[in-house]
Short mmCIF file of C-alpha atoms in Angstrom, two decimals:
data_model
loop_
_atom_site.label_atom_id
_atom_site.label_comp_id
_atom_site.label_asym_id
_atom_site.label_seq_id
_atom_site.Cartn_x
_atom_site.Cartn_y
_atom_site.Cartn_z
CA UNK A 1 100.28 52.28 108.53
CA UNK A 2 101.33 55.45 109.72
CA UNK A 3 105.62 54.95 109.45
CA UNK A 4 107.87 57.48 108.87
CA UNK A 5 111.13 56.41 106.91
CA UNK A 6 113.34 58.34 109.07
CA UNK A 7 114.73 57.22 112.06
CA UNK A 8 113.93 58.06 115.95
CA UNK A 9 115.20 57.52 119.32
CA UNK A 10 113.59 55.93 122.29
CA UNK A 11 111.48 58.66 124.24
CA UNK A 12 113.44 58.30 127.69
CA UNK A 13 117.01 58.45 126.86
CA UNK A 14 119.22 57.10 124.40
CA UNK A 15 119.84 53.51 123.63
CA UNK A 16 122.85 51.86 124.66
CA UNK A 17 126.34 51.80 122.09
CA UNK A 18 129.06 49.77 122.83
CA UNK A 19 131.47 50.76 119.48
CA UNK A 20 129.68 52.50 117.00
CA UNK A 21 126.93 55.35 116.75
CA UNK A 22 124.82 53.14 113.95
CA UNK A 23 122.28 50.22 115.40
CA UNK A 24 122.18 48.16 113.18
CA UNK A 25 120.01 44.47 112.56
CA UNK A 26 121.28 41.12 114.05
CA UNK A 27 122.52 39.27 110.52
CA UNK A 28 121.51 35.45 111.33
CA UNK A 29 124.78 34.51 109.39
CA UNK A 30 127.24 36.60 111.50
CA UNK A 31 129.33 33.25 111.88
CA UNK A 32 130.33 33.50 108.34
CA UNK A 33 134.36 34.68 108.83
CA UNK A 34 134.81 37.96 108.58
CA UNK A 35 136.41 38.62 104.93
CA UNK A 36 133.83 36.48 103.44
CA UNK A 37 131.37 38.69 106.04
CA UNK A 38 132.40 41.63 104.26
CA UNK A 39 132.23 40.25 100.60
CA UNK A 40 128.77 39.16 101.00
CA UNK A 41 127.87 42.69 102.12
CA UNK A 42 129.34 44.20 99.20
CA UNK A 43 127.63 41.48 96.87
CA UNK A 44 124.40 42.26 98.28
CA UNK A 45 124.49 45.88 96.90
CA UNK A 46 124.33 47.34 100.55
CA UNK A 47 125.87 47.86 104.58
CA UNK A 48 124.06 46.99 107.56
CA UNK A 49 123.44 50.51 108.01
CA UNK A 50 121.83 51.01 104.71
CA UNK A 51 119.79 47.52 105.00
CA UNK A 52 119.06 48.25 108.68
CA UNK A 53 116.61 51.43 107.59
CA UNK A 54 113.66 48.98 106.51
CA UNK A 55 113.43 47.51 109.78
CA UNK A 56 110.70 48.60 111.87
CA UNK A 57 112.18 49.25 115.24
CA UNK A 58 114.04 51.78 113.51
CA UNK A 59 111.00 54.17 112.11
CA UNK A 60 109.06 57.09 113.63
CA UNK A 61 105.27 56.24 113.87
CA UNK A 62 103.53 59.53 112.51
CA UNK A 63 100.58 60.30 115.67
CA UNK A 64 97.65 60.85 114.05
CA UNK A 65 95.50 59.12 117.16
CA UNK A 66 96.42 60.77 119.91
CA UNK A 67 95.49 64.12 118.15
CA UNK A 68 92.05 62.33 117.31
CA UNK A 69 91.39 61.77 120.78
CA UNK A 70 91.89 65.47 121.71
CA UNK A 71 90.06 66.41 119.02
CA UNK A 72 86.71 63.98 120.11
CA UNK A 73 87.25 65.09 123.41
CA UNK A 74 86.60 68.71 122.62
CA UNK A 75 84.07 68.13 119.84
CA UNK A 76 82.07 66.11 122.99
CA UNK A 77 82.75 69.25 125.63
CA UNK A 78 81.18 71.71 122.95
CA UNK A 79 78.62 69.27 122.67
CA UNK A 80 78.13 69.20 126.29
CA UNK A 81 77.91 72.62 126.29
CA UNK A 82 75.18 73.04 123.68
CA UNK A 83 73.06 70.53 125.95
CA UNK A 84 73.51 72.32 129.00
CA UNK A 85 72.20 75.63 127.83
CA UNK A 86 72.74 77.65 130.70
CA UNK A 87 70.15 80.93 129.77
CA UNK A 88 67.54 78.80 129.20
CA UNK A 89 67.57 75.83 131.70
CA UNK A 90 69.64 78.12 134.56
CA UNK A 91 69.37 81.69 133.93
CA UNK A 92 72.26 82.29 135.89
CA UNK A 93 75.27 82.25 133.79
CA UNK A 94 78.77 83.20 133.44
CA UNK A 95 80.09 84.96 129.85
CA UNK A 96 76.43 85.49 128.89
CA UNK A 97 77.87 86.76 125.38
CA UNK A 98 78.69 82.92 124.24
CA UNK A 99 74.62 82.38 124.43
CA UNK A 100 73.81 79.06 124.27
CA UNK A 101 77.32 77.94 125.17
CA UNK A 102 77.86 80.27 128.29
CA UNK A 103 78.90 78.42 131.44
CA UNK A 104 77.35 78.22 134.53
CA UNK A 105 78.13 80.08 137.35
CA UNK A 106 81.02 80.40 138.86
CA UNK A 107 79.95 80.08 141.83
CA UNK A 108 78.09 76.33 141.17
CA UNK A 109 81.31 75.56 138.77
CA UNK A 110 84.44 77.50 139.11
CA UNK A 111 86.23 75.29 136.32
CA UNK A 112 84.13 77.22 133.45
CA UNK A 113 81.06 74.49 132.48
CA UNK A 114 78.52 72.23 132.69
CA UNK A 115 76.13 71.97 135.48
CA UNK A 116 76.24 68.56 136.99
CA UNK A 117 73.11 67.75 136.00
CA UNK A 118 74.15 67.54 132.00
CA UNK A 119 77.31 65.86 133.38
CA UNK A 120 74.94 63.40 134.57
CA UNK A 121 72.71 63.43 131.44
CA UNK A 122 75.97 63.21 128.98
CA UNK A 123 77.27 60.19 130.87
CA UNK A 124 79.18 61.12 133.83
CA UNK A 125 79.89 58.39 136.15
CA UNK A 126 77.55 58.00 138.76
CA UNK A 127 77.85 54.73 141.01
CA UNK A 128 74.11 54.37 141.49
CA UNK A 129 73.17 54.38 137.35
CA UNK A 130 75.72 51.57 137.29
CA UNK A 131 75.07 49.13 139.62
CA UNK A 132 71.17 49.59 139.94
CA UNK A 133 70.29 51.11 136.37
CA UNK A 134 72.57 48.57 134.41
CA UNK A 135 74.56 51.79 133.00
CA UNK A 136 77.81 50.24 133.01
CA UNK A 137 78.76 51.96 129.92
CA UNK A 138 79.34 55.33 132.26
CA UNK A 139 82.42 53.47 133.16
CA UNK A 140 84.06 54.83 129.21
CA UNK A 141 81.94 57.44 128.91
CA UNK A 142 83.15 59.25 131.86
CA UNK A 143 86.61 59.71 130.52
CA UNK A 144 85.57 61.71 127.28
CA UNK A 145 83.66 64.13 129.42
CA UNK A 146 84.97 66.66 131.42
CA UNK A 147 83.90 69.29 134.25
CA UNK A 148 84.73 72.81 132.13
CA UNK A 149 87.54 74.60 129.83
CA UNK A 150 89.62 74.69 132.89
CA UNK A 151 89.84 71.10 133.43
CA UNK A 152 89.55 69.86 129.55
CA UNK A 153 92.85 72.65 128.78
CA UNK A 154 95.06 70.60 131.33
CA UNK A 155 93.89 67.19 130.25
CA UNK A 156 94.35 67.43 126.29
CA UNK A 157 97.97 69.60 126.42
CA UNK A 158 99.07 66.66 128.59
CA UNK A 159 98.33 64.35 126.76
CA UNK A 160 99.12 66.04 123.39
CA UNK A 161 102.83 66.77 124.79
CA UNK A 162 103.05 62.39 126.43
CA UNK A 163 100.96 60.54 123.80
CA UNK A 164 102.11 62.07 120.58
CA UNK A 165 105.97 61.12 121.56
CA UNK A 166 104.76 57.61 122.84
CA UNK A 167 102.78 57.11 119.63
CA UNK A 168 105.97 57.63 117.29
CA UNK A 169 107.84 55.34 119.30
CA UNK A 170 105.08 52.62 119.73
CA UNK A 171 102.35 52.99 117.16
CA UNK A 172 98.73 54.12 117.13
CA UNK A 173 97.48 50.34 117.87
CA UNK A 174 99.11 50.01 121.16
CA UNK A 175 99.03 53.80 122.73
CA UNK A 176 95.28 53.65 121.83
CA UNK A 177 94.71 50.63 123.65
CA UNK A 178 97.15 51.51 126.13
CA UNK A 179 94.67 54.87 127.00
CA UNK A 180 91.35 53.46 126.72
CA UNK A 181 92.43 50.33 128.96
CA UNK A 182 93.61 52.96 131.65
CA UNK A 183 90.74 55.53 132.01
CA UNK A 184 88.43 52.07 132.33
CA UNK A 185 90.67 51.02 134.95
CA UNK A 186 90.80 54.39 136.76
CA UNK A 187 86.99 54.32 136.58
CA UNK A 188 86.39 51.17 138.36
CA UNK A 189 88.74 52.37 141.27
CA UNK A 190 86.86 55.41 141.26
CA UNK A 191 83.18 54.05 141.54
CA UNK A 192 84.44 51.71 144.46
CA UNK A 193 85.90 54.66 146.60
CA UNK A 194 83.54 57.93 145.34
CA UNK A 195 80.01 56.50 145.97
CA UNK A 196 77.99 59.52 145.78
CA UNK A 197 79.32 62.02 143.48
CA UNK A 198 79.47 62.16 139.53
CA UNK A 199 83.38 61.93 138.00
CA UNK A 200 84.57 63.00 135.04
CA UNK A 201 87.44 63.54 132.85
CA UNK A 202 89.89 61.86 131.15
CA UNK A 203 92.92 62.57 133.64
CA UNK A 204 92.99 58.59 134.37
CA UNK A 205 93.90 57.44 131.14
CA UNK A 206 96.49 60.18 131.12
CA UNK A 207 97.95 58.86 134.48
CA UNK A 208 98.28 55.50 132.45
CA UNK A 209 100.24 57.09 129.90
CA UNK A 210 102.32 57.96 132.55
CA UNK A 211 102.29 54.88 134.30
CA UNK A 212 103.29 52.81 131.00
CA UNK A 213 106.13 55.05 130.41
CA UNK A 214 107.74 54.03 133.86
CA UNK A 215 107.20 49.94 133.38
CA UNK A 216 108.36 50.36 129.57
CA UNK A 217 112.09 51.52 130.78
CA UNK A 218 111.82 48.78 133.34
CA UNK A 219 110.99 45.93 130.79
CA UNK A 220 113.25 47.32 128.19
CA UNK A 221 115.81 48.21 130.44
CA UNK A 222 119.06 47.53 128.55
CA UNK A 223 118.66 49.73 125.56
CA UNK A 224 118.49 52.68 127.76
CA UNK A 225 121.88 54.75 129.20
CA UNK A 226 120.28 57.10 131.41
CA UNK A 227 117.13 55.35 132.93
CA UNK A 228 117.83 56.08 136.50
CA UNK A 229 118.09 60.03 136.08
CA UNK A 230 115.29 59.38 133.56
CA UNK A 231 112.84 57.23 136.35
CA UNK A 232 114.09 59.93 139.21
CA UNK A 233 112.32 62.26 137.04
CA UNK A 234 108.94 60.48 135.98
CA UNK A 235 108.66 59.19 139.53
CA UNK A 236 108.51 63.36 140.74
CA UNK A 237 106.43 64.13 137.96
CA UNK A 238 103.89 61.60 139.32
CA UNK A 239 104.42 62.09 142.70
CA UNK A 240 103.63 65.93 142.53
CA UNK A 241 100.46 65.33 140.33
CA UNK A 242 99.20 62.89 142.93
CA UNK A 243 99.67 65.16 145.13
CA UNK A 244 97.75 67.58 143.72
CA UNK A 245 94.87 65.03 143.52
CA UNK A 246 94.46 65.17 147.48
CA UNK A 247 92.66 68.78 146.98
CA UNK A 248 89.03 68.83 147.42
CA UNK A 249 87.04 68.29 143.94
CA UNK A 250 89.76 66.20 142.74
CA UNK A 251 89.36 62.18 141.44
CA UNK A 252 92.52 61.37 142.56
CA UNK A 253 91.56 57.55 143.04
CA UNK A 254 90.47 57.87 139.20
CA UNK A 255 94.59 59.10 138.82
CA UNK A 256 95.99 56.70 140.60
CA UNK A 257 94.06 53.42 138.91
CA UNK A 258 94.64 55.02 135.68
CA UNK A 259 98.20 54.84 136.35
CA UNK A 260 98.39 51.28 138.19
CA UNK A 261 96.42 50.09 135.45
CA UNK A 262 98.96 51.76 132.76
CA UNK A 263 101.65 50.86 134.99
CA UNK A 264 100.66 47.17 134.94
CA UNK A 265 99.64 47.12 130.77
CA UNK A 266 102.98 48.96 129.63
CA UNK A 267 104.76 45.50 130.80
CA UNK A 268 102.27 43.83 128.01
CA UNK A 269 102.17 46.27 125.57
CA UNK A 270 105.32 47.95 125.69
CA UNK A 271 107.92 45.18 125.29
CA UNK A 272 110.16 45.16 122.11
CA UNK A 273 112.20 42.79 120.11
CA UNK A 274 115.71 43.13 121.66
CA UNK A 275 117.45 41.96 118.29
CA UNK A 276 116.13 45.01 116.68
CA UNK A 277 118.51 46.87 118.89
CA UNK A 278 121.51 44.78 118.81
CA UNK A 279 125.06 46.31 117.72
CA UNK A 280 125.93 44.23 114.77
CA UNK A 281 129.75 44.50 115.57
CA UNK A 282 128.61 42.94 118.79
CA UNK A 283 126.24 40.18 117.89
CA UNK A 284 126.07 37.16 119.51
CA UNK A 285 126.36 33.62 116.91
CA UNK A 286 123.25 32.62 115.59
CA UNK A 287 119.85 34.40 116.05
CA UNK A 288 119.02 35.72 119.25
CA UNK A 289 116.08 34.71 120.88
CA UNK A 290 113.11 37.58 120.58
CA UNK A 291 112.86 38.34 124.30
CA UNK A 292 115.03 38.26 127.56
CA UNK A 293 113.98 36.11 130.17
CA UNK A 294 112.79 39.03 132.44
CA UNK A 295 110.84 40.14 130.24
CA UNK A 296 108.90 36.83 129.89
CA UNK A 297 108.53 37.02 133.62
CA UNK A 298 107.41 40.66 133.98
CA UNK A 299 105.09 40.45 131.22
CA UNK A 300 103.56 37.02 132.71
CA UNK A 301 103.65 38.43 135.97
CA UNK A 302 101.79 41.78 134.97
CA UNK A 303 99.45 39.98 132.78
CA UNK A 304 97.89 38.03 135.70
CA UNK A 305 98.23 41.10 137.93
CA UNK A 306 96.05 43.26 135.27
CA UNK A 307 93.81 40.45 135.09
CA UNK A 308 92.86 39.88 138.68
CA UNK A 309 92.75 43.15 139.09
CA UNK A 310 89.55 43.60 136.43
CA UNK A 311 87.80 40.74 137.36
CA UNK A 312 88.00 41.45 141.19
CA UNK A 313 86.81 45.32 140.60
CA UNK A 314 84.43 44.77 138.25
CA UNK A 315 82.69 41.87 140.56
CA UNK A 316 82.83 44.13 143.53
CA UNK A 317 81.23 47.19 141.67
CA UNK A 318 78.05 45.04 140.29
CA UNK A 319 78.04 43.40 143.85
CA UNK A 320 77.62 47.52 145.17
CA UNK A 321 80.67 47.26 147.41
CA UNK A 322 81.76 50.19 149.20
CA UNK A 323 85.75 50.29 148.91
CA UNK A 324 86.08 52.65 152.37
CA UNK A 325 83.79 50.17 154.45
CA UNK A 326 87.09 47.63 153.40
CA UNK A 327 89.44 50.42 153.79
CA UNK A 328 89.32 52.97 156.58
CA UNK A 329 91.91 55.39 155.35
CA UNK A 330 91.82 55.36 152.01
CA UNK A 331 89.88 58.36 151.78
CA UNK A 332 92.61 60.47 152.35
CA UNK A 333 94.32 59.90 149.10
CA UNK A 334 91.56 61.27 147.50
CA UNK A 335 91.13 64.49 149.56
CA UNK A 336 92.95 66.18 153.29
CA UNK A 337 90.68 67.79 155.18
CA UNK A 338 91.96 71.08 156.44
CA UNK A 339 90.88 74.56 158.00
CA UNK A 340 90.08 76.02 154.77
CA UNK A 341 88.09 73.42 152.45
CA UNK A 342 86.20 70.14 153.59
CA UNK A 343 86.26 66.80 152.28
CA UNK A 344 82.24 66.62 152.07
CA UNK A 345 82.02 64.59 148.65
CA UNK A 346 77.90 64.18 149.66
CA UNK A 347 76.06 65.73 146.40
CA UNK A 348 73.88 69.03 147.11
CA UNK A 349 71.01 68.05 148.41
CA UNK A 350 67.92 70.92 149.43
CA UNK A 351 64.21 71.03 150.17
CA UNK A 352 62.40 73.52 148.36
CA UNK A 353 58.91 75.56 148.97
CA UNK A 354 57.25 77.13 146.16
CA UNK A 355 54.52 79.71 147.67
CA UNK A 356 53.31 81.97 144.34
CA UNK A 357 56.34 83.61 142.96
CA UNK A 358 58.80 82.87 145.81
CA UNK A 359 60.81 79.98 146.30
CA UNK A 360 62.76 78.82 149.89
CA UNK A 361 65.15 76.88 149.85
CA UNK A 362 67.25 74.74 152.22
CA UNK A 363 70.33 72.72 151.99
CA UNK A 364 70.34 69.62 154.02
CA UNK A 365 74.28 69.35 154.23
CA UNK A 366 75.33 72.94 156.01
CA UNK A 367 71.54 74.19 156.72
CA UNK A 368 71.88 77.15 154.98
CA UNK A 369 68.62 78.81 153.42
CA UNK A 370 67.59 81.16 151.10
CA UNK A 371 64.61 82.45 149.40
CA UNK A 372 64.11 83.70 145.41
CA UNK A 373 62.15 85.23 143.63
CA UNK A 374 60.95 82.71 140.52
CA UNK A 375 58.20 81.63 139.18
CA UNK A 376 58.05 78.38 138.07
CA UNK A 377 61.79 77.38 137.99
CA UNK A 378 63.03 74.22 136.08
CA UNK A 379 64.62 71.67 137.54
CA UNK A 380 67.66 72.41 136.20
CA UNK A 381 67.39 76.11 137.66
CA UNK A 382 66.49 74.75 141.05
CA UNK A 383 69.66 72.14 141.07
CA UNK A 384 71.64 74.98 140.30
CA UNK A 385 70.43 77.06 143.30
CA UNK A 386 70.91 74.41 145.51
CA UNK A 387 74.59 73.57 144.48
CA UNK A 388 75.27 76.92 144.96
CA UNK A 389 73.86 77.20 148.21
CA UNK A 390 75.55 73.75 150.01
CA UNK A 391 78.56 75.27 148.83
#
């Protein structure tokens, strides 16, 4: 299901020639001498070249999923958006002409969206609704869900402009499985280190598209001619992007389990026949065998890795264990403190007073007040207040 008869190269580089530009199939009667070799390709009505286009390591997988997924993940922000209803529950709201659908402010959400309370309602991740109110399901949800246009625009052209090339190369089945697998994994690191705010987004699975695309050069690593320059250049892509993640307001621990986790499953899904690839002016006697020995051990190895790495998270979430009480420093690669922003992940917290029309407020984090003028706000109003206020 969705093949293309034409035929594609790998998406890093370019696979490996020895004599000829053609790749053609490994013929399991290649000991036959070589002017009977020849006769019986002419009596068969064909060349390896010409036989070697019905083989599927040779055809272009058309992407259909990976523009699915963009397309749920917008049809759920819009969604999100029609929930949150920012005139009616807030009052306060930027591009008042989209009604219903106008963001909050700018001030309580600079990336254009939600308030956190719909986050929350729509299934953001939230450490205490999964270990106490058996809401483990946040841990998928999360990941279609995201924190404003701002935010979903960087997510879905990413992963338009990585997933669609990885899906013609690899197929729907095993980039699909290859992204859900990640942004589950990303979650889990995320709930162990981020105790006490709501995450969102589906940046972790994208970070596992990433991370597959690095271990799939390494377990396929003789069909490719230019894989160092090629790694050199993933490994910086990475590298800046995590870097990035170290800003405040940032899940980078949900970026960098997305991409150990798609690190660890591109060694299991990724791997391809080598005979598939094989020069047929080159091929050994006999039939090859289907996979090289390293790539029995990496995917073995990886396998258990991936494995361990599930059980051990999940086990530690449900048991409500607190990844920085285990790890004194790893806070940092979430966030770096500096003059100009704090690292204060605490959620906005206030006390209110309503006396007649007037409500005070305080925030419990900074001690800043304020008073308003409202009469009878809702709870959505007031959370909105306050978030803008502990800011």
């Amino acid at each position: 299901m969705g093949e293309k008869d034409s035929e594609t190269a790998p998406i890093w580089g370019k696979p490996q020639q020895r004599e000829s530009s053609n790749i053609h199939p490994v013929n399991i009667e290649s000991s036959t001498p070589s002017g009977q070799h020849r006769s019986l390709n002419r009596s068969r009505g064909g060349s390896y070249a010409e036989r070697g286009r019905g083989v599927k390591e040779f055809r272009s997988w058309f992407p259909w999923l990976i523009p699915c997924f963009v397309i749920a993940n917008v049809v759920v922000f819009v969604i999100t958006m029609y929930v949150n209803n920012c005139p009616k529950k807030s009052g306060d709201c930027f591009a008042g002409f989209l009604g219903r659908f106008s963001f909050q402010s700018t001030r309580e959400n600079p990336l254009l969206g939600p308030s956190s309370l719909t986050l929350r309602t729509m299934g953001g991740l939230e450490v205490k609704k999964v270990v106490k109110g058996d809401e483990g399901w946040r841990l998928l949800s999360c990941n279609w869900l995201h924190g404003g246009v701002v935010h979903l625009l960087v997510n879905m052209l990413t992963l338009l402009f990585i997933g669609m090339r990885m899906e013609r190369e690899f197929g729907f089945i095993r980039i699909g499985l290859l992204y859900l697998i990640s942004g589950f994994g990303g979650s889990i690191l995320s709930a162990l280190f981020l105790r006490s705010n709501i995450s969102v987004g589906a940046s972790g699975a994208v970070f596992g598209l990433l991370g597959g695309m690095l271990s799939e050069i390494f377990i396929n690593w003789t069909i490719y001619s230019n894989k160092v320059v090629t790694i050199i250049t993933l490994v910086l892509i990475v590298a800046v992007n995590l870097g990035l993640g170290v800003l405040p307001g940032v899940d980078n621990f949900a970026h960098i389990g997305g991409f150990a986790t798609g690190f660890l499953l591109g060694f299991v899904l990724l791997i391809r026949p080598h005979y598939g690839w094989i020069n047929q002016r080159n091929a050994p006697l006999g039939k090859p065998h289907k996979y090289k020995m390293y790539q029995v051990i990496l995917w073995t190895v990886s396998l258990l890795l991936l494995l361990g790495w599930f059980i051990t998270g999940l086990i530690s979430l449900f048991n409500n264990v607190d990844g920085n009480k285990h790890c004194s420093w790893c806070h940092y690669l979430s966030c770096v403190p500096t003059s100009r922003w704090s690292c204060n992940r605490e959620p906005a917290s206030c006390t209110t007073t309503q006396l007649g029309n007037q409500l005070s407020m305080t925030c419990l984090r900074n001690g800043k007040s304020g008073s308003y003028i409202l009469a009878n706000p809702s709870d959505s109003r007031i959370n909105s207040l306050c978030v803008q206020l502990c800011r």
